[in-house]
Amino acid sequence: QSALTQPPSASGSPGQSVTISCTGTTSDVGGYEYVSWYQQHPGKAPKLMIFEVSKRPSGVPDRFSGSKSGNTASLTVSGLQAEDEADYYCSSYAGSNSLVFGGGTKLTVL
Amino acid sequence: QVQLVQSGAEVKKPGASVKVSCKASGYTLTDRHMHWVRQAHGQGLEWMGWINPKSGDTEYAQKFQGRVTMTRDTSISTGYMELSSLRSDDTAVYYCGKSYGGPGLDHWGQGTLVTVSS
């Protein structure tokens, strides 16, 4: 499968909101309600922030929210904080028991 | 609390194999699929496959079929990922991850750096 498409970078000032997109096809993002989002700080393992499009694991701030429309999923970070600066990756179920990741987006807090 | 502890860094020559372990604690290994994901330096995440520790069933990404083998030893709550015929572009950090119950990973190991160099 081809990787999902994410913008390489995104940015926002503290307190602002930023949205990161993740575009796939009807064979992955558009076909299933199984999009996840991960946050990765430099040198660290990824952390699950959103699963099943819009659900937050326990402990993830409600400033993080997810949605999907057609073949594009989105992660919105509201009330940006300095610690939100990280790489963000989406993933989707892609059928036949497989997963596919996006290329990643570097979020900069200005 | 759930922890996944991986084995240490490895240096291998081209053509060799590497086997990375992932010891699970804080949950029952057989309750959740274990995934393997790799990340080359400065690059994105790449899904390699999963193993159902209860049955031993596996599913591998097409790119790695024929070169990767995922196994487990339930008696010591440990999963393994073996990659053969190593090439220089296999140099990466390899992560294991626990499924949350669906197609996603809610806990990750600390990563194992595998360097392939002659």
PDB file of C-alpha atoms in Angstrom:
ATOM      1  CA  GLN A   1       0.000   0.000   0.000  1.00  0.00           C
ATOM      2  CA  SER A   2       1.107   3.591  -0.515  1.00  0.00           C
ATOM      3  CA  ALA A   3       1.707   5.785   2.490  1.00  0.00           C
ATOM      4  CA  LEU A   4      -1.047   8.179   3.470  1.00  0.00           C
ATOM      5  CA  THR A   5      -0.411  11.809   2.496  1.00  0.00           C
ATOM      6  CA  GLN A   6       0.307  14.369   5.195  1.00  0.00           C
ATOM      7  CA  PRO A   7       1.692  17.909   4.862  1.00  0.00           C
ATOM      8  CA  PRO A   8       5.380  17.911   5.835  1.00  0.00           C
ATOM      9  CA  SER A   9       4.930  20.806   8.235  1.00  0.00           C
ATOM     10  CA  ALA A  10       2.377  22.828  10.168  1.00  0.00           C
ATOM     11  CA  SER A  11       2.709  25.642  12.640  1.00  0.00           C
ATOM     12  CA  GLY A  12       0.795  27.868  15.009  1.00  0.00           C
ATOM     13  CA  SER A  13       1.287  30.258  17.879  1.00  0.00           C
ATOM     14  CA  PRO A  14       0.596  29.340  21.488  1.00  0.00           C
ATOM     15  CA  GLY A  15      -3.132  29.345  22.178  1.00  0.00           C
ATOM     16  CA  GLN A  16      -4.066  28.976  18.529  1.00  0.00           C
ATOM     17  CA  SER A  17      -5.524  25.927  16.797  1.00  0.00           C
ATOM     18  CA  VAL A  18      -3.879  23.940  14.050  1.00  0.00           C
ATOM     19  CA  THR A  19      -5.274  21.149  11.882  1.00  0.00           C
ATOM     20  CA  ILE A  20      -3.206  18.430  10.218  1.00  0.00           C
ATOM     21  CA  SER A  21      -4.675  16.472   7.324  1.00  0.00           C
ATOM     22  CA  CYS A  22      -4.167  12.853   6.325  1.00  0.00           C
ATOM     23  CA  THR A  23      -5.357  11.835   2.869  1.00  0.00           C
ATOM     24  CA  GLY A  24      -5.793   8.283   1.704  1.00  0.00           C
ATOM     25  CA  THR A  25      -8.164   6.380  -0.532  1.00  0.00           C
ATOM     26  CA  THR A  26     -11.384   4.417  -0.318  1.00  0.00           C
ATOM     27  CA  SER A  27      -9.199   1.372   0.430  1.00  0.00           C
ATOM     28  CA  ASP A  28      -7.940   2.797   3.686  1.00  0.00           C
ATOM     29  CA  VAL A  29      -9.007   6.098   5.298  1.00  0.00           C
ATOM     30  CA  GLY A  30     -12.256   6.339   3.388  1.00  0.00           C
ATOM     31  CA  GLY A  31     -13.223   2.721   3.807  1.00  0.00           C
ATOM     32  CA  TYR A  32     -12.932   2.247   7.558  1.00  0.00           C
ATOM     33  CA  GLU A  33     -13.444   4.070  10.827  1.00  0.00           C
ATOM     34  CA  TYR A  34      -9.965   3.038  11.950  1.00  0.00           C
ATOM     35  CA  VAL A  35      -7.772   6.104  11.732  1.00  0.00           C
ATOM     36  CA  SER A  36      -5.253   6.673  14.519  1.00  0.00           C
ATOM     37  CA  TRP A  37      -2.943   9.598  15.267  1.00  0.00           C
ATOM     38  CA  TYR A  38       0.425   9.431  17.016  1.00  0.00           C
ATOM     39  CA  GLN A  39       2.649  12.086  18.516  1.00  0.00           C
ATOM     40  CA  GLN A  40       6.407  11.579  18.481  1.00  0.00           C
ATOM     41  CA  HIS A  41       8.936  13.773  20.207  1.00  0.00           C
ATOM     42  CA  PRO A  42      12.568  13.602  19.044  1.00  0.00           C
ATOM     43  CA  GLY A  43      14.308  10.438  20.145  1.00  0.00           C
ATOM     44  CA  LYS A  44      11.135   9.043  21.710  1.00  0.00           C
ATOM     45  CA  ALA A  45       8.675   6.315  20.803  1.00  0.00           C
ATOM     46  CA  PRO A  46       5.358   7.388  19.292  1.00  0.00           C
ATOM     47  CA  LYS A  47       2.373   7.965  21.565  1.00  0.00           C
ATOM     48  CA  LEU A  48      -1.224   7.207  20.637  1.00  0.00           C
ATOM     49  CA  MET A  49      -3.304  10.399  20.681  1.00  0.00           C
ATOM     50  CA  ILE A  50      -6.458   9.443  18.758  1.00  0.00           C
ATOM     51  CA  PHE A  51      -7.910   6.102  17.694  1.00  0.00           C
ATOM     52  CA  GLU A  52     -10.954   5.115  15.663  1.00  0.00           C
ATOM     53  CA  VAL A  53     -11.035   8.578  14.043  1.00  0.00           C
ATOM     54  CA  SER A  54     -12.049  10.617  17.067  1.00  0.00           C
ATOM     55  CA  LYS A  55     -11.584   8.689  20.318  1.00  0.00           C
ATOM     56  CA  ARG A  56      -9.012   9.813  22.865  1.00  0.00           C
ATOM     57  CA  PRO A  57      -7.126   7.359  25.070  1.00  0.00           C
ATOM     58  CA  SER A  58      -7.182   8.038  28.760  1.00  0.00           C
ATOM     59  CA  GLY A  59      -4.773  10.812  29.683  1.00  0.00           C
ATOM     60  CA  VAL A  60      -4.744  12.583  26.316  1.00  0.00           C
ATOM     61  CA  PRO A  61      -5.890  16.203  26.704  1.00  0.00           C
ATOM     62  CA  ASP A  62      -9.190  17.133  25.087  1.00  0.00           C
ATOM     63  CA  ARG A  63      -7.292  19.802  23.156  1.00  0.00           C
ATOM     64  CA  PHE A  64      -6.609  16.982  20.704  1.00  0.00           C
ATOM     65  CA  SER A  65      -9.497  15.984  18.472  1.00  0.00           C
ATOM     66  CA  GLY A  66      -9.925  13.921  15.326  1.00  0.00           C
ATOM     67  CA  SER A  67     -12.391  13.801  12.477  1.00  0.00           C
ATOM     68  CA  LYS A  68     -12.829  12.352   9.015  1.00  0.00           C
ATOM     69  CA  SER A  69     -14.545  13.324   5.815  1.00  0.00           C
ATOM     70  CA  GLY A  70     -14.395  11.013   2.861  1.00  0.00           C
ATOM     71  CA  ASN A  71     -10.808   9.934   2.245  1.00  0.00           C
ATOM     72  CA  THR A  72      -9.279  12.627   4.462  1.00  0.00           C
ATOM     73  CA  ALA A  73      -8.835  12.477   8.211  1.00  0.00           C
ATOM     74  CA  SER A  74      -7.820  15.420  10.342  1.00  0.00           C
ATOM     75  CA  LEU A  75      -6.187  16.030  13.686  1.00  0.00           C
ATOM     76  CA  THR A  76      -6.902  19.356  15.362  1.00  0.00           C
ATOM     77  CA  VAL A  77      -4.827  20.651  18.242  1.00  0.00           C
ATOM     78  CA  SER A  78      -6.554  23.500  20.054  1.00  0.00           C
ATOM     79  CA  GLY A  79      -4.969  25.891  22.541  1.00  0.00           C
ATOM     80  CA  LEU A  80      -1.481  25.088  21.265  1.00  0.00           C
ATOM     81  CA  GLN A  81       1.162  24.642  23.911  1.00  0.00           C
ATOM     82  CA  ALA A  82       4.925  24.477  23.600  1.00  0.00           C
ATOM     83  CA  GLU A  83       4.951  20.781  24.460  1.00  0.00           C
ATOM     84  CA  ASP A  84       2.739  20.034  21.456  1.00  0.00           C
ATOM     85  CA  GLU A  85       5.731  20.661  19.191  1.00  0.00           C
ATOM     86  CA  ALA A  86       6.436  17.210  17.756  1.00  0.00           C
ATOM     87  CA  ASP A  87       5.997  15.001  14.725  1.00  0.00           C
ATOM     88  CA  TYR A  88       2.497  13.668  14.129  1.00  0.00           C
ATOM     89  CA  TYR A  89       1.660  10.547  12.166  1.00  0.00           C
ATOM     90  CA  CYS A  90      -1.682   9.211  11.045  1.00  0.00           C
ATOM     91  CA  SER A  91      -2.363   5.571  10.382  1.00  0.00           C
ATOM     92  CA  SER A  92      -5.295   3.685   8.933  1.00  0.00           C
ATOM     93  CA  TYR A  93      -6.505   0.151   8.590  1.00  0.00           C
ATOM     94  CA  ALA A  94      -6.004  -0.738   4.940  1.00  0.00           C
ATOM     95  CA  GLY A  95      -7.891  -3.991   4.642  1.00  0.00           C
ATOM     96  CA  SER A  96      -6.543  -7.542   4.576  1.00  0.00           C
ATOM     97  CA  ASN A  97      -5.329  -7.155   8.169  1.00  0.00           C
ATOM     98  CA  SER A  98      -2.843  -4.445   7.220  1.00  0.00           C
ATOM     99  CA  LEU A  99      -2.004  -0.965   8.450  1.00  0.00           C
ATOM    100  CA  VAL A 100      -0.553   2.008   6.627  1.00  0.00           C
ATOM    101  CA  PHE A 101       1.055   5.141   8.070  1.00  0.00           C
ATOM    102  CA  GLY A 102       1.239   8.665   6.782  1.00  0.00           C
ATOM    103  CA  GLY A 103       4.555  10.342   6.021  1.00  0.00           C
ATOM    104  CA  GLY A 104       4.383  12.513   9.126  1.00  0.00           C
ATOM    105  CA  THR A 105       3.901  16.211   9.863  1.00  0.00           C
ATOM    106  CA  LYS A 106       6.307  18.331  11.880  1.00  0.00           C
ATOM    107  CA  LEU A 107       4.284  20.681  14.086  1.00  0.00           C
ATOM    108  CA  THR A 108       6.100  23.831  15.146  1.00  0.00           C
ATOM    109  CA  VAL A 109       4.803  26.067  17.929  1.00  0.00           C
ATOM    110  CA  LEU A 110       5.950  29.556  17.015  1.00  0.00           C
TER     111      LEU A 110
ATOM    112  CA  GLN B   1       1.377  -0.418  34.126  1.00  0.00           C
ATOM    113  CA  VAL B   2       1.938  -1.744  30.627  1.00  0.00           C
ATOM    114  CA  GLN B   3       5.586  -1.880  29.569  1.00  0.00           C
ATOM    115  CA  LEU B   4       7.280  -3.194  26.463  1.00  0.00           C
ATOM    116  CA  VAL B   5      11.041  -3.588  26.843  1.00  0.00           C
ATOM    117  CA  GLN B   6      13.060  -4.311  23.742  1.00  0.00           C
ATOM    118  CA  SER B   7      16.479  -5.829  23.300  1.00  0.00           C
ATOM    119  CA  GLY B   8      19.559  -3.707  22.711  1.00  0.00           C
ATOM    120  CA  ALA B   9      21.107  -2.170  19.630  1.00  0.00           C
ATOM    121  CA  GLU B  10      22.542  -4.454  16.960  1.00  0.00           C
ATOM    122  CA  VAL B  11      25.149  -4.050  14.240  1.00  0.00           C
ATOM    123  CA  LYS B  12      24.918  -6.505  11.369  1.00  0.00           C
ATOM    124  CA  LYS B  13      26.625  -7.077   8.056  1.00  0.00           C
ATOM    125  CA  PRO B  14      24.698  -7.075   4.789  1.00  0.00           C
ATOM    126  CA  GLY B  15      23.099 -10.435   4.154  1.00  0.00           C
ATOM    127  CA  ALA B  16      22.882 -11.352   7.841  1.00  0.00           C
ATOM    128  CA  SER B  17      19.762 -11.683   9.991  1.00  0.00           C
ATOM    129  CA  VAL B  18      18.691  -9.864  13.134  1.00  0.00           C
ATOM    130  CA  LYS B  19      16.235 -10.918  15.827  1.00  0.00           C
ATOM    131  CA  VAL B  20      14.733  -8.278  18.108  1.00  0.00           C
ATOM    132  CA  SER B  21      12.845  -9.183  21.259  1.00  0.00           C
ATOM    133  CA  CYS B  22      10.045  -7.338  23.039  1.00  0.00           C
ATOM    134  CA  LYS B  23       9.174  -8.345  26.591  1.00  0.00           C
ATOM    135  CA  ALA B  24       5.689  -7.404  27.739  1.00  0.00           C
ATOM    136  CA  SER B  25       4.598  -6.717  31.288  1.00  0.00           C
ATOM    137  CA  GLY B  26       1.536  -5.207  32.923  1.00  0.00           C
ATOM    138  CA  TYR B  27      -0.868  -7.138  30.712  1.00  0.00           C
ATOM    139  CA  THR B  28      -1.310 -10.649  29.358  1.00  0.00           C
ATOM    140  CA  LEU B  29       0.642 -11.033  26.121  1.00  0.00           C
ATOM    141  CA  THR B  30      -2.004 -13.280  24.576  1.00  0.00           C
ATOM    142  CA  ASP B  31      -4.758 -10.682  25.076  1.00  0.00           C
ATOM    143  CA  ARG B  32      -3.587  -8.336  22.324  1.00  0.00           C
ATOM    144  CA  HIS B  33      -1.877  -8.433  18.935  1.00  0.00           C
ATOM    145  CA  MET B  34       1.741  -7.274  18.856  1.00  0.00           C
ATOM    146  CA  HIS B  35       2.781  -5.046  15.957  1.00  0.00           C
ATOM    147  CA  TRP B  36       6.220  -4.184  14.609  1.00  0.00           C
ATOM    148  CA  VAL B  37       7.001  -0.796  13.077  1.00  0.00           C
ATOM    149  CA  ARG B  38      10.309   0.611  11.880  1.00  0.00           C
ATOM    150  CA  GLN B  39      11.660   4.107  11.358  1.00  0.00           C
ATOM    151  CA  ALA B  40      14.772   5.002   9.399  1.00  0.00           C
ATOM    152  CA  HIS B  41      16.686   8.014  10.648  1.00  0.00           C
ATOM    153  CA  GLY B  42      14.792  11.200   9.876  1.00  0.00           C
ATOM    154  CA  GLN B  43      12.045   9.252   8.116  1.00  0.00           C
ATOM    155  CA  GLY B  44       8.478   8.243   8.860  1.00  0.00           C
ATOM    156  CA  LEU B  45       6.943   5.185  10.468  1.00  0.00           C
ATOM    157  CA  GLU B  46       6.627   2.007   8.435  1.00  0.00           C
ATOM    158  CA  TRP B  47       4.339  -0.842   9.489  1.00  0.00           C
ATOM    159  CA  MET B  48       5.939  -4.278   9.179  1.00  0.00           C
ATOM    160  CA  GLY B  49       3.248  -6.616  10.470  1.00  0.00           C
ATOM    161  CA  TRP B  50       1.633  -8.160  13.523  1.00  0.00           C
ATOM    162  CA  ILE B  51       1.419 -11.399  15.436  1.00  0.00           C
ATOM    163  CA  ASN B  52      -1.518 -12.738  17.389  1.00  0.00           C
ATOM    164  CA  PRO B  53       0.336 -14.104  20.428  1.00  0.00           C
ATOM    165  CA  LYS B  54      -2.575 -16.334  21.358  1.00  0.00           C
ATOM    166  CA  SER B  55      -2.678 -18.308  18.101  1.00  0.00           C
ATOM    167  CA  GLY B  56       0.695 -17.468  16.588  1.00  0.00           C
ATOM    168  CA  ASP B  57      -1.046 -16.188  13.456  1.00  0.00           C
ATOM    169  CA  THR B  58       0.853 -13.474  11.634  1.00  0.00           C
ATOM    170  CA  GLU B  59       0.234 -10.859   8.987  1.00  0.00           C
ATOM    171  CA  TYR B  60       3.150  -9.191   7.231  1.00  0.00           C
ATOM    172  CA  ALA B  61       3.323  -6.095   5.069  1.00  0.00           C
ATOM    173  CA  GLN B  62       3.814  -7.099   1.465  1.00  0.00           C
ATOM    174  CA  LYS B  63       7.172  -5.332   1.360  1.00  0.00           C
ATOM    175  CA  PHE B  64       8.620  -7.641   4.021  1.00  0.00           C
ATOM    176  CA  GLN B  65       7.026 -10.957   3.089  1.00  0.00           C
ATOM    177  CA  GLY B  66       9.656 -13.623   2.705  1.00  0.00           C
ATOM    178  CA  ARG B  67      12.172 -11.712   4.833  1.00  0.00           C
ATOM    179  CA  VAL B  68      10.393 -11.172   8.155  1.00  0.00           C
ATOM    180  CA  THR B  69       9.281 -13.678  10.767  1.00  0.00           C
ATOM    181  CA  MET B  70       7.341 -12.754  13.892  1.00  0.00           C
ATOM    182  CA  THR B  71       7.123 -15.246  16.729  1.00  0.00           C
ATOM    183  CA  ARG B  72       6.388 -15.299  20.421  1.00  0.00           C
ATOM    184  CA  ASP B  73       7.168 -17.205  23.589  1.00  0.00           C
ATOM    185  CA  THR B  74       4.135 -16.910  25.825  1.00  0.00           C
ATOM    186  CA  SER B  75       5.951 -18.541  28.751  1.00  0.00           C
ATOM    187  CA  ILE B  76       8.130 -15.449  29.072  1.00  0.00           C
ATOM    188  CA  SER B  77       5.669 -12.901  27.639  1.00  0.00           C
ATOM    189  CA  THR B  78       8.000 -12.009  24.808  1.00  0.00           C
ATOM    190  CA  GLY B  79       7.526 -11.344  21.133  1.00  0.00           C
ATOM    191  CA  TYR B  80      10.237 -11.511  18.484  1.00  0.00           C
ATOM    192  CA  MET B  81      10.819 -10.026  15.066  1.00  0.00           C
ATOM    193  CA  GLU B  82      13.467 -11.539  12.824  1.00  0.00           C
ATOM    194  CA  LEU B  83      14.500  -9.847   9.590  1.00  0.00           C
ATOM    195  CA  SER B  84      16.778 -11.694   7.179  1.00  0.00           C
ATOM    196  CA  SER B  85      18.897 -10.824   4.130  1.00  0.00           C
ATOM    197  CA  LEU B  86      19.666  -7.450   5.656  1.00  0.00           C
ATOM    198  CA  ARG B  87      20.561  -4.527   3.424  1.00  0.00           C
ATOM    199  CA  SER B  88      21.909  -1.105   4.267  1.00  0.00           C
ATOM    200  CA  ASP B  89      18.446   0.418   3.850  1.00  0.00           C
ATOM    201  CA  ASP B  90      17.191  -1.815   6.681  1.00  0.00           C
ATOM    202  CA  THR B  91      19.144   0.426   9.055  1.00  0.00           C
ATOM    203  CA  ALA B  92      16.428   1.808  11.309  1.00  0.00           C
ATOM    204  CA  VAL B  93      14.905   1.878  14.756  1.00  0.00           C
ATOM    205  CA  TYR B  94      12.543  -1.049  15.155  1.00  0.00           C
ATOM    206  CA  TYR B  95       9.574  -0.719  17.529  1.00  0.00           C
ATOM    207  CA  CYS B  96       7.184  -3.264  18.931  1.00  0.00           C
ATOM    208  CA  GLY B  97       3.739  -2.113  19.929  1.00  0.00           C
ATOM    209  CA  LYS B  98       0.674  -3.463  21.685  1.00  0.00           C
ATOM    210  CA  SER B  99      -2.655  -3.281  19.918  1.00  0.00           C
ATOM    211  CA  TYR B 100      -5.381  -1.367  21.749  1.00  0.00           C
ATOM    212  CA  GLY B 101      -7.843  -4.001  20.583  1.00  0.00           C
ATOM    213  CA  GLY B 102      -8.254  -2.566  17.115  1.00  0.00           C
ATOM    214  CA  PRO B 103      -5.818  -1.648  14.332  1.00  0.00           C
ATOM    215  CA  GLY B 104      -3.649   0.741  16.328  1.00  0.00           C
ATOM    216  CA  LEU B 105      -0.911   0.711  18.946  1.00  0.00           C
ATOM    217  CA  ASP B 106      -1.552   2.059  22.429  1.00  0.00           C
ATOM    218  CA  HIS B 107       1.794   1.159  23.958  1.00  0.00           C
ATOM    219  CA  TRP B 108       5.195   1.097  22.309  1.00  0.00           C
ATOM    220  CA  GLY B 109       8.583  -0.322  23.173  1.00  0.00           C
ATOM    221  CA  GLN B 110      11.548   2.001  23.505  1.00  0.00           C
ATOM    222  CA  GLY B 111      12.879   1.014  20.090  1.00  0.00           C
ATOM    223  CA  THR B 112      15.901  -0.998  18.965  1.00  0.00           C
ATOM    224  CA  LEU B 113      18.452   0.492  16.603  1.00  0.00           C
ATOM    225  CA  VAL B 114      19.589  -1.971  13.955  1.00  0.00           C
ATOM    226  CA  THR B 115      22.562  -0.823  11.905  1.00  0.00           C
ATOM    227  CA  VAL B 116      23.480  -2.698   8.737  1.00  0.00           C
ATOM    228  CA  SER B 117      26.997  -1.935   7.617  1.00  0.00           C
ATOM    229  CA  SER B 118      29.897  -3.757   6.078  1.00  0.00           C
TER     230      SER B 118
END
